[in-house]
Short mmCIF file of C-alpha atoms and ligand atoms in Angstrom, two decimals:
data_model
loop_
_atom_site.label_atom_id
_atom_site.label_comp_id
_atom_site.label_asym_id
_atom_site.label_seq_id
_atom_site.Cartn_x
_atom_site.Cartn_y
_atom_site.Cartn_z
CA UNK A 1 5.49 -5.74 -20.20
CA UNK A 2 4.54 -2.06 -20.17
CA UNK A 3 1.68 -2.52 -22.62
CA UNK A 4 -1.68 -1.22 -21.40
CA UNK A 5 -4.25 -1.84 -24.12
CA UNK A 6 -8.06 -1.75 -24.41
CA UNK A 7 -8.37 -5.23 -22.98
CA UNK A 8 -6.45 -4.25 -19.82
CA UNK A 9 -8.41 -1.03 -19.50
CA UNK A 10 -11.68 -2.92 -19.85
CA UNK A 11 -10.68 -5.40 -17.15
CA UNK A 12 -9.76 -2.46 -14.92
CA UNK A 13 -13.17 -0.84 -15.41
CA UNK A 14 -14.77 -4.09 -14.29
CA UNK A 15 -12.55 -4.18 -11.20
CA UNK A 16 -13.49 -0.59 -10.31
CA UNK A 17 -17.19 -1.46 -10.68
CA UNK A 18 -16.71 -4.52 -8.45
CA UNK A 19 -14.98 -2.43 -5.75
CA UNK A 20 -17.84 0.06 -5.92
CA UNK A 21 -20.35 -2.76 -5.42
CA UNK A 22 -18.32 -3.91 -2.42
CA UNK A 23 -18.66 -0.48 -0.80
CA UNK A 24 -15.67 1.61 -1.92
CA UNK A 25 -17.16 5.06 -2.55
CA UNK A 26 -14.31 7.61 -2.60
CA UNK A 27 -14.19 8.85 -6.22
CA UNK A 28 -10.48 9.71 -5.98
CA UNK A 29 -9.62 6.18 -4.84
CA UNK A 30 -11.77 4.58 -7.56
CA UNK A 31 -10.15 6.82 -10.18
CA UNK A 32 -6.65 5.90 -8.93
CA UNK A 33 -7.43 2.15 -9.08
CA UNK A 34 -8.81 2.77 -12.57
CA UNK A 35 -5.47 4.25 -13.64
CA UNK A 36 -2.86 1.86 -12.22
CA UNK A 37 -2.04 -0.98 -14.68
CA UNK A 38 -2.09 -3.78 -12.08
CA UNK A 39 -1.11 -6.41 -14.67
CA UNK A 40 2.32 -4.78 -14.87
CA UNK A 41 2.98 -5.78 -11.26
CA UNK A 42 2.56 -9.46 -12.04
CA UNK A 43 5.59 -10.82 -13.85
CA UNK A 44 3.98 -13.84 -15.48
CA UNK A 45 1.58 -12.72 -18.22
CA UNK A 46 -0.06 -16.19 -18.04
CA UNK A 47 -1.81 -14.83 -14.95
CA UNK A 48 -3.34 -11.85 -16.74
CA UNK A 49 -6.93 -12.75 -15.86
CA UNK A 50 -5.97 -12.82 -12.17
CA UNK A 51 -4.34 -9.39 -12.34
CA UNK A 52 -7.78 -7.77 -12.31
CA UNK A 53 -9.56 -10.27 -10.10
CA UNK A 54 -10.30 -8.92 -6.63
CA UNK A 55 -7.85 -11.21 -4.87
CA UNK A 56 -4.35 -11.26 -3.41
CA UNK A 57 -1.66 -12.98 -5.45
CA UNK A 58 1.79 -14.48 -4.73
CA UNK A 59 4.63 -12.37 -6.18
CA UNK A 60 7.69 -14.39 -5.18
CA UNK A 61 10.00 -13.84 -2.19
CA UNK A 62 7.19 -15.43 -0.16
CA UNK A 63 5.19 -12.20 -0.49
CA UNK A 64 1.88 -11.21 -2.00
CA UNK A 65 0.36 -8.32 -3.92
CA UNK A 66 -2.51 -7.11 -1.74
CA UNK A 67 -6.12 -7.66 -2.76
CA UNK A 68 -7.45 -4.63 -4.69
CA UNK A 69 -10.33 -4.28 -2.20
CA UNK A 70 -7.85 -4.05 0.67
CA UNK A 71 -5.72 -1.46 -1.16
CA UNK A 72 -8.86 0.57 -1.94
CA UNK A 73 -10.20 0.24 1.62
CA UNK A 74 -6.94 1.36 3.24
CA UNK A 75 -6.56 4.21 0.73
CA UNK A 76 -10.12 5.37 1.46
CA UNK A 77 -9.48 5.35 5.23
CA UNK A 78 -6.23 7.26 4.70
CA UNK A 79 -8.09 10.03 2.76
CA UNK A 80 -5.00 11.35 1.00
CA UNK A 81 -5.05 14.91 -0.30
CA UNK A 82 -2.76 15.90 -3.19
CA UNK A 83 0.82 16.79 -2.13
CA UNK A 84 0.50 15.21 1.31
CA UNK A 85 3.57 13.37 2.59
CA UNK A 86 2.71 9.69 2.98
CA UNK A 87 4.87 6.96 4.52
CA UNK A 88 4.08 3.41 3.42
CA UNK A 89 5.49 0.41 5.30
CA UNK A 90 5.84 -2.75 3.18
CA UNK A 91 6.41 -1.65 -0.44
CA UNK A 92 6.20 -5.21 -1.76
CA UNK A 93 5.64 -5.06 -5.51
CA UNK A 94 4.64 -1.39 -5.31
CA UNK A 95 0.96 -1.58 -6.29
CA UNK A 96 -0.28 0.39 -3.25
CA UNK A 97 2.63 2.80 -3.76
CA UNK A 98 1.42 3.46 -7.32
CA UNK A 99 -2.16 4.01 -6.12
CA UNK A 100 -0.90 6.58 -3.57
CA UNK A 101 1.09 8.32 -6.34
CA UNK A 102 -2.07 8.49 -8.49
CA UNK A 103 -3.83 10.11 -5.51
CA UNK A 104 -1.23 12.89 -5.77
CA UNK A 105 0.71 12.02 -2.60
CA UNK A 106 4.42 12.53 -2.10
CA UNK A 107 5.16 8.91 -1.26
CA UNK A 108 7.96 7.44 0.85
CA UNK A 109 7.91 3.65 1.07
CA UNK A 110 9.98 1.20 3.10
CA UNK A 111 10.62 -2.47 2.35
CA UNK A 112 12.74 -4.79 4.48
CA UNK A 113 13.48 -7.38 1.80
CA UNK A 114 16.33 -6.07 -0.38
CA UNK A 115 15.71 -8.01 -3.64
CA UNK A 116 12.06 -6.93 -3.56
CA UNK A 117 13.05 -3.32 -2.83
CA UNK A 118 15.46 -3.34 -5.81
CA UNK A 119 13.02 -4.99 -8.23
CA UNK A 120 10.20 -2.64 -7.24
CA UNK A 121 12.37 0.45 -7.52
CA UNK A 122 13.15 -0.52 -11.13
CA UNK A 123 9.55 -1.37 -11.90
CA UNK A 124 8.04 1.86 -10.53
CA UNK A 125 10.69 3.96 -12.27
CA UNK A 126 10.01 2.18 -15.58
CA UNK A 127 6.29 2.85 -15.09
CA UNK A 128 6.96 6.54 -14.44
CA UNK A 129 6.01 6.64 -10.75
CA UNK A 130 8.22 8.89 -8.65
CA UNK A 131 8.09 7.55 -5.11
CA UNK A 132 11.04 7.61 -2.71
CA UNK A 133 11.73 3.93 -1.96
CA UNK A 134 14.04 2.79 0.83
CA UNK A 135 15.35 -0.52 2.08
CA UNK A 136 15.03 -0.79 5.85
CA UNK A 137 12.99 -1.67 8.90
CA UNK A 138 9.43 -0.39 8.92
CA UNK A 139 9.32 -0.38 12.72
CA UNK A 140 11.85 2.47 12.64
CA UNK A 141 10.09 4.43 9.90
CA UNK A 142 11.98 7.23 8.17
CA UNK A 143 12.87 9.80 10.85
CA UNK A 144 14.89 11.89 8.39
CA UNK A 145 11.76 12.56 6.30
CA UNK A 146 9.30 12.86 9.23
CA UNK A 147 6.81 14.16 10.14
CA UNK A 148 4.23 12.65 7.75
CA UNK A 149 0.63 13.65 7.05
CA UNK A 150 -0.30 9.99 6.64
CA UNK A 151 1.21 6.59 7.43
CA UNK A 152 -0.09 3.36 5.85
CA UNK A 153 1.15 -0.05 6.99
CA UNK A 154 0.56 -2.93 4.53
CA UNK A 155 1.72 -5.82 6.71
CA UNK A 156 0.16 -7.12 9.93
CA UNK A 157 1.70 -5.43 12.98
CA UNK A 158 1.59 -7.41 16.26
CA UNK A 159 1.20 -4.06 18.05
CA UNK A 160 1.28 -0.34 17.26
CA UNK A 161 4.87 0.64 16.38
CA UNK A 162 5.73 3.58 18.67
CA UNK A 163 8.39 5.03 16.43
CA UNK A 164 5.88 5.26 13.57
CA UNK A 165 3.30 7.01 15.76
CA UNK A 166 5.98 9.55 16.68
CA UNK A 167 6.55 10.34 12.98
CA UNK A 168 2.91 11.40 12.43
CA UNK A 169 1.99 15.11 12.31
CA UNK A 170 -0.62 16.41 14.74
CA UNK A 171 -3.85 15.96 12.75
CA UNK A 172 -2.18 13.15 10.80
CA UNK A 173 -3.66 9.69 10.22
CA UNK A 174 -2.20 6.18 10.37
CA UNK A 175 -4.00 3.18 8.86
CA UNK A 176 -2.59 -0.10 10.16
CA UNK A 177 -3.73 -3.72 10.49
CA UNK A 178 -2.98 -4.76 14.07
CA UNK A 179 -2.83 -8.38 15.21
CA UNK A 180 -1.02 -11.69 14.84
CA UNK A 181 -0.82 -14.16 11.97
CA UNK A 182 -4.33 -15.44 12.66
CA UNK A 183 -5.70 -12.08 11.47
CA UNK A 184 -5.67 -8.36 12.15
CA UNK A 185 -8.12 -5.59 12.86
CA UNK A 186 -7.82 -2.50 10.66
CA UNK A 187 -7.18 0.52 12.82
CA UNK A 188 -7.35 4.18 11.89
CA UNK A 189 -5.34 6.27 14.32
CA UNK A 190 -5.56 10.07 14.41
CA UNK A 191 -2.87 12.08 16.17
CA UNK A 192 -4.46 14.90 18.17
CA UNK A 193 -2.82 17.70 20.18
CA UNK A 194 -3.45 15.60 23.31
CA UNK A 195 -2.43 12.16 22.03
CA UNK A 196 -3.95 9.49 19.77
CA UNK A 197 -7.53 8.48 18.97
CA UNK A 198 -8.25 5.14 17.29
CA UNK A 199 -11.17 3.52 15.44
CA UNK A 200 -11.57 -0.08 14.27
CA UNK A 201 -12.60 -0.94 10.73
CA UNK A 202 -13.02 -4.70 10.47
CA UNK A 203 -10.97 -7.87 10.12
CA UNK A 204 -8.24 -8.43 7.52
CA UNK A 205 -5.45 -10.87 6.81
CA UNK A 206 -1.98 -9.56 5.92
CA UNK A 207 1.49 -11.09 5.76
CA UNK A 208 3.24 -10.35 9.08
CA UNK A 209 5.28 -7.23 9.80
CA UNK A 210 8.56 -8.88 10.66
CA UNK A 211 10.75 -7.84 13.56
CA UNK A 212 13.98 -9.67 12.79
CA UNK A 213 16.96 -8.21 10.95
CA UNK A 214 16.24 -6.76 7.49
CA UNK A 215 17.27 -9.05 4.61
N1 SAH B 1 1.99 -2.83 -0.38
C1 SAH B 1 2.01 -4.14 -1.04
C2 SAH B 1 1.77 -5.27 -0.06
C3 SAH B 1 3.04 -5.93 0.25
S1 SAH B 1 2.95 -7.32 1.33
C4 SAH B 1 1.03 -4.19 -2.19
O1 SAH B 1 0.58 -3.15 -2.64
O2 SAH B 1 0.71 -5.26 -2.68
C5 SAH B 1 3.80 -6.65 2.74
C6 SAH B 1 5.26 -6.29 2.57
O3 SAH B 1 5.73 -5.87 3.85
C7 SAH B 1 6.18 -7.44 2.15
O4 SAH B 1 6.84 -7.08 0.97
C8 SAH B 1 7.15 -7.59 3.31
O5 SAH B 1 8.47 -7.94 2.91
C9 SAH B 1 7.11 -6.22 3.95
N2 SAH B 1 7.51 -6.15 5.35
C10 SAH B 1 7.28 -7.06 6.35
N3 SAH B 1 7.82 -6.64 7.51
C11 SAH B 1 8.41 -5.43 7.26
C12 SAH B 1 9.16 -4.50 8.05
N4 SAH B 1 9.39 -4.70 9.36
N5 SAH B 1 9.62 -3.38 7.45
C13 SAH B 1 9.38 -3.14 6.12
N6 SAH B 1 8.70 -3.98 5.32
C14 SAH B 1 8.21 -5.12 5.87
#
């Protein structure tokens, strides 16, 4: 499963070129996507050709691995500098987590679904990525590790979670898709000394950020 041969690397180069054509321009983000072996996040090797297609993919537990373009787009908006503390909400299979690690971030990631949290913790460790993964409710964030330089939410939030905003440093950035199940608008929120400033960056479609008890 942990094989990464010339064929995989070639497919990855094509994916990076495709993302570039679609408008991703940050060299650090493109390099990170070029390094993460995305096929290792998809358990069934029969789906190898889809691992490097620019599309989302079901990963079990009713969840999906995000589309590479979306991961690249959010990472570009986040503009991570090496050693920054980044909180991710919605670990899922850990692909975005791995991209953030390749960008040099100190990553904390929260997942509400316990079996997914456990499987991803094993996978990322086996792959050599050292992120701090936790099982819990993304709406609450991780107050014990706050404040964060950056917060990235990878599920659709019906509204801006206040407790997450409070865990952002002044000068820090949150990238979050806001909206219901019919679709979300990508927002980039900057915390200033006076409050929060937000910009919109287009329409996306994520699985919902759930509010019920963690499972
Ligand atoms: N980051 C992933 C995308 C995962 S899909 C990737 O790179 O592909 C979104 C994830 O958010 C799902 O795993 C889902 O279980 C999780 N999620 C939904 N609501 C949540 C909440 N309130 N707290 C934490 N995780 C949540």
